[in-house]
GROMACS .gro file of C-alpha atoms in nm:
model
  445
    1MET     CA    1  19.291  -6.930   9.466
    2LYS     CA    2  19.189  -6.636   9.235
    3ASN     CA    3  19.301  -6.347   9.495
    4LYS     CA    4  19.622  -6.558   9.542
    5ILE     CA    5  19.753  -6.555   9.207
    6GLY     CA    6  19.659  -6.251   9.040
    7SER     CA    7  19.430  -5.998   9.239
    8LEU     CA    8  19.566  -5.668   9.467
    9THR     CA    9  19.334  -5.517   9.652
   10ALA     CA   10  19.190  -5.139   9.607
   11ARG     CA   11  19.399  -4.998   9.909
   12THR     CA   12  19.711  -5.211   9.776
   13TRP     CA   13  19.701  -5.056   9.422
   14SER     CA   14  19.607  -4.680   9.558
   15SER     CA   15  19.984  -4.737   9.721
   16VAL     CA   16  20.118  -4.838   9.411
   17VAL     CA   17  19.944  -4.585   9.248
   18LEU     CA   18  19.984  -4.245   9.479
   19PHE     CA   19  20.392  -4.348   9.552
   20GLY     CA   20  20.456  -4.454   9.200
   21LEU     CA   21  20.293  -4.131   9.025
   22ILE     CA   22  20.459  -3.855   9.305
   23GLY     CA   23  20.777  -4.069   9.317
   24GLN     CA   24  20.822  -4.038   8.941
   25ILE     CA   25  20.702  -3.658   8.979
   26ALA     CA   26  21.001  -3.606   9.164
   27TRP     CA   27  21.192  -3.763   8.936
   28VAL     CA   28  21.091  -3.602   8.649
   29VAL     CA   29  21.239  -3.288   8.819
   30GLU     CA   30  21.521  -3.455   8.889
   31ASN     CA   31  21.562  -3.614   8.553
   32MET     CA   32  21.470  -3.347   8.332
   33TYR     CA   33  21.410  -3.029   8.498
   34PHE     CA   34  21.723  -3.001   8.695
   35SER     CA   35  21.910  -3.056   8.357
   36ARG     CA   36  21.647  -2.775   8.199
   37PHE     CA   37  21.782  -2.546   8.511
   38MET     CA   38  22.148  -2.605   8.477
   39GLN     CA   39  22.139  -2.528   8.067
   40ASN     CA   40  21.926  -2.264   8.084
   41GLU     CA   41  21.997  -2.059   8.409
   42ILE     CA   42  22.363  -2.172   8.469
   43THR     CA   43  22.556  -2.285   8.126
   44ARG     CA   44  22.470  -2.482   7.830
   45ALA     CA   45  22.799  -2.658   7.864
   46PRO     CA   46  22.758  -3.033   7.817
   47TYR     CA   47  22.981  -3.107   8.067
   48ALA     CA   48  22.761  -2.966   8.332
   49THR     CA   49  22.509  -3.212   8.262
   50THR     CA   50  22.739  -3.491   8.208
   51LEU     CA   51  22.892  -3.442   8.598
   52MET     CA   52  22.512  -3.361   8.732
   53VAL     CA   53  22.393  -3.693   8.592
   54ALA     CA   54  22.695  -3.885   8.671
   55PHE     CA   55  22.697  -3.814   9.020
   56SER     CA   56  22.372  -3.814   9.124
   57ALA     CA   57  22.371  -4.175   8.971
   58ILE     CA   58  22.645  -4.309   9.228
   59PHE     CA   59  22.520  -4.164   9.469
   60ALA     CA   60  22.168  -4.278   9.397
   61THR     CA   61  22.272  -4.634   9.398
   62LEU     CA   62  22.480  -4.635   9.671
   63SER     CA   63  22.204  -4.521   9.894
   64THR     CA   64  21.975  -4.783   9.733
   65LEU     CA   65  22.238  -5.020   9.813
   66ILE     CA   66  22.236  -4.891  10.185
   67GLY     CA   67  21.837  -4.871  10.205
   68GLY     CA   68  21.789  -5.211  10.045
   69ALA     CA   69  21.994  -5.396  10.311
   70LEU     CA   70  21.798  -5.167  10.615
   71CYS     CA   71  21.485  -5.272  10.460
   72ASP     CA   72  21.534  -5.635  10.483
   73ARG     CA   73  21.726  -5.559  10.822
   74CYS     CA   74  21.438  -5.411  10.985
   75GLY     CA   75  21.141  -5.612  10.825
   76LYS     CA   76  21.001  -5.265  10.714
   77ARG     CA   77  20.950  -5.088  10.417
   78LYS     CA   78  20.628  -4.832  10.488
   79ILE     CA   79  20.845  -4.606  10.730
   80PHE     CA   80  21.136  -4.561  10.450
   81VAL     CA   81  20.893  -4.470  10.203
   82SER     CA   82  20.656  -4.226  10.373
   83THR     CA   83  20.872  -4.043  10.550
   84GLY     CA   84  21.181  -4.052  10.289
   85TYR     CA   85  20.889  -3.885  10.049
   86VAL     CA   86  20.822  -3.595  10.307
   87ILE     CA   87  21.219  -3.516  10.342
   88TRP     CA   88  21.240  -3.583   9.972
   89GLY     CA   89  21.006  -3.308   9.915
   90PHE     CA   90  21.208  -3.024  10.149
   91THR     CA   91  21.511  -3.141   9.932
   92ILE     CA   92  21.370  -3.033   9.590
   93MET     CA   93  21.228  -2.715   9.741
   94MET     CA   94  21.599  -2.575   9.868
   95PHE     CA   95  21.640  -2.561   9.475
   96ALA     CA   96  21.425  -2.241   9.473
   97PHE     CA   97  21.693  -2.059   9.652
   98VAL     CA   98  21.995  -2.127   9.384
   99PRO     CA   99  22.099  -1.815   9.211
  100MET     CA  100  22.049  -1.814   8.852
  101GLU     CA  101  22.291  -1.683   8.578
  102PRO     CA  102  22.618  -1.612   8.743
  103SER     CA  103  22.872  -1.457   8.614
  104LYS     CA  104  23.148  -1.612   8.373
  105GLU     CA  105  23.371  -1.639   8.710
  106LYS     CA  106  23.106  -1.825   8.904
  107VAL     CA  107  22.984  -2.067   8.712
  108LEU     CA  108  23.191  -2.343   8.783
  109PRO     CA  109  23.104  -2.298   9.153
  110MET     CA  110  22.700  -2.249   9.067
  111VAL     CA  111  22.790  -2.611   8.875
  112ILE     CA  112  22.971  -2.783   9.169
  113LEU     CA  113  22.651  -2.660   9.392
  114VAL     CA  114  22.386  -2.763   9.166
  115VAL     CA  115  22.522  -3.090   9.127
  116VAL     CA  116  22.551  -3.142   9.493
  117MET     CA  117  22.225  -3.047   9.608
  118ASP     CA  118  22.138  -3.278   9.320
  119CYS     CA  119  22.323  -3.542   9.482
  120VAL     CA  120  22.160  -3.498   9.797
  121MET     CA  121  21.806  -3.511   9.634
  122SER     CA  122  21.920  -3.828   9.520
  123ILE     CA  123  21.998  -3.993   9.824
  124ILE     CA  124  21.676  -3.951  10.014
  125GLY     CA  125  21.466  -4.029   9.667
  126SER     CA  126  21.704  -4.396   9.608
  127ILE     CA  127  21.663  -4.507   9.974
  128SER     CA  128  21.269  -4.414   9.984
  129ASN     CA  129  21.192  -4.513   9.631
  130ASP     CA  130  21.432  -4.744   9.454
  131ALA     CA  131  21.498  -4.921   9.767
  132ALA     CA  132  21.195  -4.942   9.981
  133PHE     CA  133  20.952  -4.881   9.748
  134ASN     CA  134  21.101  -5.136   9.527
  135THR     CA  135  21.096  -5.380   9.765
  136TRP     CA  136  20.743  -5.325   9.882
  137VAL     CA  137  20.632  -5.393   9.503
  138THR     CA  138  20.852  -5.705   9.516
  139ASP     CA  139  20.675  -5.828   9.807
  140ILE     CA  140  20.284  -5.763   9.746
  141SER     CA  141  20.298  -5.887   9.361
  142ASN     CA  142  20.406  -6.225   9.207
  143THR     CA  143  20.432  -6.374   8.873
  144ALA     CA  144  20.098  -6.347   8.769
  145ASN     CA  145  20.057  -5.967   8.786
  146ARG     CA  146  20.408  -5.865   8.801
  147ALA     CA  147  20.422  -5.754   8.405
  148LYS     CA  148  20.079  -5.574   8.482
  149VAL     CA  149  20.233  -5.374   8.769
  150ASP     CA  150  20.582  -5.331   8.639
  151THR     CA  151  20.410  -5.202   8.332
  152VAL     CA  152  20.146  -4.962   8.502
  153LEU     CA  153  20.475  -4.830   8.750
  154ALA     CA  154  20.650  -4.776   8.430
  155VAL     CA  155  20.339  -4.562   8.296
  156MET     CA  156  20.396  -4.326   8.609
  157PRO     CA  157  20.625  -4.112   8.455
  158LEU     CA  158  20.404  -4.004   8.142
  159PHE     CA  159  20.149  -3.936   8.419
  160ALA     CA  160  20.411  -3.719   8.649
  161LEU     CA  161  20.551  -3.581   8.317
  162ALA     CA  162  20.194  -3.495   8.230
  163VAL     CA  163  20.166  -3.325   8.585
  164VAL     CA  164  20.494  -3.138   8.569
  165PHE     CA  165  20.475  -3.023   8.205
  166GLY     CA  166  20.109  -2.976   8.179
  167GLY     CA  167  20.078  -2.748   8.551
  168PHE     CA  168  20.429  -2.679   8.588
  169ASP     CA  169  20.614  -2.608   8.255
  170GLY     CA  170  20.569  -2.249   8.139
  171MET     CA  171  20.771  -2.152   8.496
  172THR     CA  172  21.068  -2.311   8.338
  173ASN     CA  173  21.085  -2.199   7.965
  174ALA     CA  174  21.340  -1.951   7.833
  175GLN     CA  175  21.159  -1.671   7.961
  176ALA     CA  176  21.113  -1.785   8.314
  177THR     CA  177  21.227  -1.560   8.571
  178HIS     CA  178  21.421  -1.656   8.935
  179ALA     CA  179  21.018  -1.628   9.058
  180ASP     CA  180  20.912  -1.850   8.853
  181TRP     CA  181  21.173  -2.121   8.912
  182GLN     CA  182  21.103  -2.039   9.286
  183LYS     CA  183  20.730  -2.129   9.255
  184PHE     CA  184  20.806  -2.481   9.047
  185PHE     CA  185  21.025  -2.597   9.277
  186ILE     CA  186  20.830  -2.503   9.599
  187SER     CA  187  20.509  -2.639   9.428
  188LEU     CA  188  20.638  -2.990   9.321
  189GLY     CA  189  20.835  -3.011   9.669
  190LEU     CA  190  20.489  -3.010   9.874
  191ILE     CA  191  20.336  -3.259   9.617
  192THR     CA  192  20.590  -3.504   9.739
  193THR     CA  193  20.625  -3.394  10.086
  194ILE     CA  194  20.223  -3.418  10.127
  195GLY     CA  195  20.218  -3.743   9.900
  196GLY     CA  196  20.462  -3.915  10.173
  197VAL     CA  197  20.179  -3.784  10.476
  198ILE     CA  198  19.927  -3.941  10.271
  199GLY     CA  199  20.133  -4.263  10.302
  200LEU     CA  200  20.156  -4.279  10.611
  201LEU     CA  201  19.782  -4.343  10.671
  202LEU     CA  202  19.746  -4.548  10.334
  203MET     CA  203  20.013  -4.789  10.276
  204LYS     CA  204  20.073  -5.107  10.471
  205ASP     CA  205  20.362  -5.343  10.474
  206LYS     CA  206  20.278  -5.749  10.343
  207ALA     CA  207  20.200  -5.921  10.700
  208GLY     CA  208  20.457  -6.174  10.764
  209ILE     CA  209  20.778  -6.020  10.644
  210THR     CA  210  21.091  -6.083  10.934
  211PRO     CA  211  21.396  -5.892  11.017
  212ASN     CA  212  21.643  -6.027  10.860
  213LYS     CA  213  21.983  -6.041  11.031
  214GLU     CA  214  22.149  -6.344  10.938
  215ASN     CA  215  22.458  -6.149  10.771
  216SER     CA  216  22.667  -5.823  10.895
  217PHE     CA  217  22.549  -5.468  10.762
  218ILE     CA  218  22.848  -5.483  10.562
  219SER     CA  219  22.755  -5.792  10.396
  220ASP     CA  220  22.404  -5.716  10.308
  221PHE     CA  221  22.542  -5.384  10.136
  222ALA     CA  222  22.745  -5.556   9.893
  223TYR     CA  223  22.527  -5.900   9.878
  224SER     CA  224  22.385  -5.854   9.510
  225LEU     CA  225  22.739  -5.744   9.370
  226LYS     CA  226  22.885  -6.039   9.501
  227PRO     CA  227  23.081  -6.264   9.221
  228SER     CA  228  22.936  -6.578   9.420
  229VAL     CA  229  22.585  -6.437   9.432
  230ILE     CA  230  22.606  -6.322   9.056
  231LYS     CA  231  22.675  -6.691   8.939
  232GLU     CA  232  22.397  -6.841   9.156
  233ASN     CA  233  22.149  -6.591   8.986
  234LYS     CA  234  22.299  -6.542   8.683
  235MET     CA  235  21.952  -6.514   8.477
  236LEU     CA  236  21.872  -6.196   8.729
  237TYR     CA  237  22.131  -6.015   8.566
  238TRP     CA  238  22.068  -6.120   8.222
  239CYS     CA  239  21.699  -5.937   8.308
  240LEU     CA  240  21.882  -5.650   8.431
  241ALA     CA  241  22.093  -5.621   8.167
  242GLY     CA  242  21.824  -5.627   7.906
  243PHE     CA  243  21.677  -5.329   8.038
  244MET     CA  244  22.016  -5.169   8.152
  245VAL     CA  245  22.113  -5.134   7.764
  246SER     CA  246  21.763  -5.005   7.684
  247SER     CA  247  21.873  -4.729   8.004
  248VAL     CA  248  22.176  -4.656   7.855
  249ALA     CA  249  21.956  -4.540   7.501
  250TYR     CA  250  21.691  -4.351   7.655
  251GLN     CA  251  21.974  -4.127   7.878
  252VAL     CA  252  22.129  -4.063   7.550
  253TYR     CA  253  21.875  -3.792   7.449
  254VAL     CA  254  21.646  -3.727   7.762
  255ASN     CA  255  21.842  -3.515   7.964
  256TYR     CA  256  21.847  -3.290   7.654
  257LEU     CA  257  21.476  -3.349   7.504
  258PHE     CA  258  21.300  -3.026   7.607
  259ASN     CA  259  21.570  -2.803   7.425
  260ILE     CA  260  21.595  -3.019   7.152
  261VAL     CA  261  21.194  -3.031   7.099
  262GLU     CA  262  21.235  -2.608   7.184
  263GLY     CA  263  21.532  -2.530   7.056
  264THR     CA  264  21.657  -2.746   6.764
  265MET     CA  265  21.354  -2.845   6.665
  266LYS     CA  266  21.165  -2.507   6.710
  267ILE     CA  267  20.855  -2.632   6.803
  268GLN     CA  268  20.738  -2.363   7.002
  269ASN     CA  269  20.359  -2.517   7.087
  270TYR     CA  270  20.491  -2.875   7.154
  271ILE     CA  271  20.189  -2.918   7.424
  272ILE     CA  272  19.999  -3.094   7.147
  273PRO     CA  273  20.210  -3.320   7.038
  274ILE     CA  274  20.401  -3.423   7.401
  275GLY     CA  275  20.019  -3.523   7.509
  276ILE     CA  276  19.943  -3.724   7.226
  277ILE     CA  277  20.284  -3.935   7.245
  278MET     CA  278  20.237  -3.976   7.625
  279LEU     CA  279  19.838  -4.076   7.633
  280VAL     CA  280  19.896  -4.346   7.341
  281SER     CA  281  20.177  -4.477   7.481
  282ALA     CA  282  20.064  -4.507   7.790
  283VAL     CA  283  19.746  -4.667   7.673
  284GLY     CA  284  19.940  -4.880   7.454
  285SER     CA  285  20.200  -5.004   7.702
  286VAL     CA  286  19.916  -5.122   7.929
  287LEU     CA  287  19.737  -5.310   7.664
  288VAL     CA  288  20.079  -5.483   7.587
  289SER     CA  289  20.140  -5.524   7.920
  290SER     CA  290  19.833  -5.747   7.974
  291ALA     CA  291  19.911  -5.944   7.681
  292MET     CA  292  20.240  -6.035   7.839
  293ASP     CA  293  20.060  -6.185   8.128
  294LYS     CA  294  19.862  -6.336   7.926
  295TYR     CA  295  20.085  -6.486   7.663
  296GLY     CA  296  20.405  -6.469   7.811
  297LYS     CA  297  20.701  -6.220   7.802
  298ARG     CA  298  20.895  -6.427   7.578
  299ASN     CA  299  20.706  -6.343   7.228
  300PHE     CA  300  20.765  -6.001   7.288
  301TYR     CA  301  21.120  -5.903   7.313
  302TYR     CA  302  21.249  -5.890   7.000
  303PRO     CA  303  20.938  -5.677   6.842
  304VAL     CA  304  20.976  -5.443   7.100
  305ILE     CA  305  21.321  -5.361   7.079
  306THR     CA  306  21.329  -5.344   6.669
  307VAL     CA  307  21.001  -5.094   6.719
  308GLY     CA  308  21.213  -4.872   6.974
  309SER     CA  309  21.521  -4.856   6.766
  310LEU     CA  310  21.285  -4.755   6.470
  311GLY     CA  311  21.127  -4.477   6.678
  312SER     CA  312  21.438  -4.324   6.738
  313VAL     CA  313  21.582  -4.323   6.375
  314VAL     CA  314  21.227  -4.188   6.301
  315ILE     CA  315  21.281  -3.915   6.511
  316TRP     CA  316  21.631  -3.829   6.341
  317VAL     CA  317  21.470  -3.831   6.019
  318SER     CA  318  21.251  -3.530   6.106
  319LYS     CA  319  21.565  -3.286   6.121
  320PHE     CA  320  21.527  -3.304   5.744
  321PHE     CA  321  21.216  -3.094   5.732
  322ILE     CA  322  21.285  -2.863   6.046
  323GLY     CA  323  21.191  -2.482   5.899
  324LYS     CA  324  21.064  -2.673   5.555
  325ASN     CA  325  20.788  -2.860   5.656
  326GLN     CA  326  20.613  -2.793   6.018
  327THR     CA  327  20.302  -3.080   5.979
  328LEU     CA  328  20.588  -3.344   5.860
  329LEU     CA  329  20.830  -3.254   6.112
  330MET     CA  330  20.518  -3.246   6.427
  331LEU     CA  331  20.381  -3.600   6.248
  332LEU     CA  332  20.754  -3.796   6.297
  333LEU     CA  333  20.802  -3.686   6.641
  334ILE     CA  334  20.449  -3.802   6.728
  335ILE     CA  335  20.487  -4.117   6.581
  336GLY     CA  336  20.871  -4.164   6.640
  337GLY     CA  337  20.788  -4.040   7.019
  338ILE     CA  338  20.528  -4.292   7.088
  339MET     CA  339  20.717  -4.593   6.920
  340THR     CA  340  21.028  -4.495   7.156
  341ILE     CA  341  20.864  -4.363   7.512
  342GLY     CA  342  20.587  -4.686   7.478
  343VAL     CA  343  20.917  -4.886   7.392
  344ASN     CA  344  21.056  -4.795   7.690
  345LEU     CA  345  20.736  -4.840   7.913
  346VAL     CA  346  20.703  -5.198   7.766
  347MET     CA  347  21.094  -5.269   7.840
  348SER     CA  348  20.999  -5.216   8.213
  349GLY     CA  349  20.694  -5.504   8.193
  350LEU     CA  350  20.968  -5.735   8.020
  351PHE     CA  351  21.271  -5.707   8.187
  352THR     CA  352  21.161  -5.550   8.556
  353ALA     CA  353  20.899  -5.824   8.591
  354SER     CA  354  21.169  -6.107   8.478
  355TYR     CA  355  21.388  -5.960   8.709
  356ARG     CA  356  21.154  -5.956   9.025
  357ASP     CA  357  21.056  -6.343   8.971
  358TYR     CA  358  21.406  -6.457   8.942
  359ILE     CA  359  21.459  -6.299   9.342
  360PRO     CA  360  21.508  -6.550   9.615
  361ASN     CA  361  21.228  -6.533   9.880
  362GLY     CA  362  21.359  -6.334  10.158
  363LYS     CA  363  21.621  -6.150   9.984
  364GLU     CA  364  21.387  -5.881   9.801
  365GLY     CA  365  21.596  -5.575   9.971
  366LEU     CA  366  21.923  -5.706   9.910
  367PHE     CA  367  21.880  -5.739   9.508
  368GLN     CA  368  21.758  -5.391   9.490
  369GLY     CA  369  22.115  -5.268   9.449
  370CYS     CA  370  22.214  -5.444   9.185
  371ARG     CA  371  21.909  -5.286   9.023
  372MET     CA  372  22.049  -4.929   9.072
  373VAL     CA  373  22.375  -5.046   8.934
  374MET     CA  374  22.264  -5.155   8.641
  375TYR     CA  375  21.904  -4.938   8.565
  376VAL     CA  376  22.078  -4.604   8.730
  377LEU     CA  377  22.473  -4.615   8.744
  378VAL     CA  378  22.582  -4.735   8.444
  379PRO     CA  379  22.307  -4.559   8.171
  380MET     CA  380  22.327  -4.258   8.355
  381ILE     CA  381  22.753  -4.232   8.316
  382ILE     CA  382  22.762  -4.404   7.962
  383GLY     CA  383  22.435  -4.260   7.845
  384PRO     CA  384  22.539  -3.853   7.902
  385LEU     CA  385  22.952  -3.934   7.795
  386VAL     CA  386  22.783  -4.064   7.456
  387SER     CA  387  22.560  -3.742   7.419
  388GLN     CA  388  22.844  -3.535   7.540
  389PHE     CA  389  23.098  -3.693   7.230
  390ILE     CA  390  22.814  -3.625   7.009
  391ILE     CA  391  22.745  -3.287   7.082
  392LYS     CA  392  23.086  -3.184   7.061
  393THR     CA  393  23.131  -3.352   6.763
  394ALA     CA  394  22.805  -3.140   6.621
  395ASN     CA  395  22.941  -2.846   6.746
  396ARG     CA  396  23.293  -2.868   6.682
  397GLY     CA  397  23.430  -2.525   6.617
  398VAL     CA  398  23.166  -2.311   6.854
  399THR     CA  399  23.365  -2.138   7.131
  400ASN     CA  400  23.086  -1.971   7.308
  401ASP     CA  401  22.854  -2.220   7.523
  402ALA     CA  402  22.562  -1.999   7.485
  403ASP     CA  403  22.595  -2.099   7.112
  404ILE     CA  404  22.611  -2.467   7.163
  405VAL     CA  405  22.318  -2.667   6.963
  406TYR     CA  406  22.148  -2.995   7.076
  407PRO     CA  407  22.169  -3.215   6.796
  408MET     CA  408  21.928  -3.451   6.653
  409GLU     CA  409  22.189  -3.706   6.606
  410LEU     CA  410  22.128  -3.802   6.990
  411PHE     CA  411  21.876  -3.997   6.859
  412LEU     CA  412  22.083  -4.191   6.579
  413GLY     CA  413  22.283  -4.255   6.886
  414ALA     CA  414  22.013  -4.387   7.093
  415ALA     CA  415  21.914  -4.596   6.813
  416VAL     CA  416  22.229  -4.792   6.763
  417VAL     CA  417  22.254  -4.831   7.136
  418MET     CA  418  21.931  -5.034   7.132
  419LEU     CA  419  22.039  -5.238   6.900
  420PHE     CA  420  22.206  -5.391   7.224
  421CYS     CA  421  21.964  -5.508   7.407
  422PHE     CA  422  21.870  -5.803   7.090
  423ILE     CA  423  22.213  -5.974   7.284
  424PRO     CA  424  22.046  -6.007   7.702
  425ALA     CA  425  21.689  -6.071   7.525
  426LYS     CA  426  21.779  -6.373   7.359
  427VAL     CA  427  21.950  -6.507   7.668
  428VAL     CA  428  21.627  -6.432   7.913
  429LYS     CA  429  21.371  -6.540   7.607
  430ASP     CA  430  21.513  -6.907   7.573
  431ARG     CA  431  21.458  -6.947   7.953
  432GLN     CA  432  21.172  -6.748   7.966
  433SER     CA  433  20.870  -7.013   7.930
  434GLN     CA  434  21.034  -7.316   8.129
  435HIS     CA  435  21.077  -7.072   8.462
  436HIS     CA  436  20.694  -6.870   8.410
  437ASP     CA  437  20.551  -7.264   8.435
  438GLU     CA  438  20.792  -7.301   8.745
  439LEU     CA  439  20.656  -7.034   8.950
  440MET     CA  440  20.311  -7.051   8.833
  441LYS     CA  441  20.293  -7.407   8.949
  442SER     CA  442  20.433  -7.303   9.276
  443ILE     CA  443  20.179  -7.038   9.335
  444THR     CA  444  19.911  -7.226   9.292
  445GLU     CA  445  19.979  -7.511   9.473
   0.00000   0.00000   0.00000
């Protein structure tokens, strides 16, 4: 009975960590380093980053809708995950061949090329990771361990960032050459591809999954977006709404984060503060997730949201010490960074684990599409648009794109957005205890 309720095998945990980590390594490249590549080597104009992020989100969402439907119709997850990761790596390696520093008349064509390539990479990644892997995670977990599983997965972006940042970031700074960027993309692409090959031998689908072809493919594709389905599963969508707002706040600053720290804050040696932020956030979020599984998630919503919003304010306050007090500047960055990044991780354990609890049996793949709409599509369109407005406002009067500065007010904007999380949090919190007790009773009977 103990194994049924909360334990996972070593092989299952290995698959969770392997595909969670390597998938996030690929997404770190896409979410942070493609933006840096665009800003440093193509153009600093915010419209280019906004276009790249928005179109990537659109294609990622459509791909997840397709991938989720295919997973349920075929009754398989492993083949989509493993082979997808192999191909995913090759799409990353293709960026090694993109020309850099185009002349003024070639900037727009190069922006379009990078956006298209980013969309192709997002399509493969979304089918293999966002659709198939997340469906598999729902299969192998239950309400007794989902907060822990989802928080471990939420920590993976930090470990992925540590891998990419610690081992490859030097190839992408302001002094990076074309050869440096080539090594960066080829190396990270190989890691993703090799991970897919290992997964073919390691990963196992949950026993007993059968193909579900009750409805047409078109019906399955749009299943989670149907008004009737939304009405029948409204609590599921409230859970998604909570993390959606948090993700919008995150997207306000994340695409400009490296250039803010290096350029705006003028912190050249940022390895130590970033390392401290990642380590403390990872450890803290795992400890909090264990407490959530033990004491119930309902007691954590309001404190977590408050800390997340205040963290962004703390980082914004550091702007008043740029060039004046380097020690205090670093201290505020570390404190604010731990608060914001740590909360972003814990929010997954709160809202994503709750969302999985509300998914009807046999519909695990079909409900991955709505997750992408609310976790990726909406945040990656609204967040960058908010960023673009703040950046253009702060750079009013600047005529040369090369002179654009990414302002600290991006963090202040994120803090304001985060406050809207209280609305879905209240709705989910009010129903949390009853639903948790019902699920625990069902898996122990």
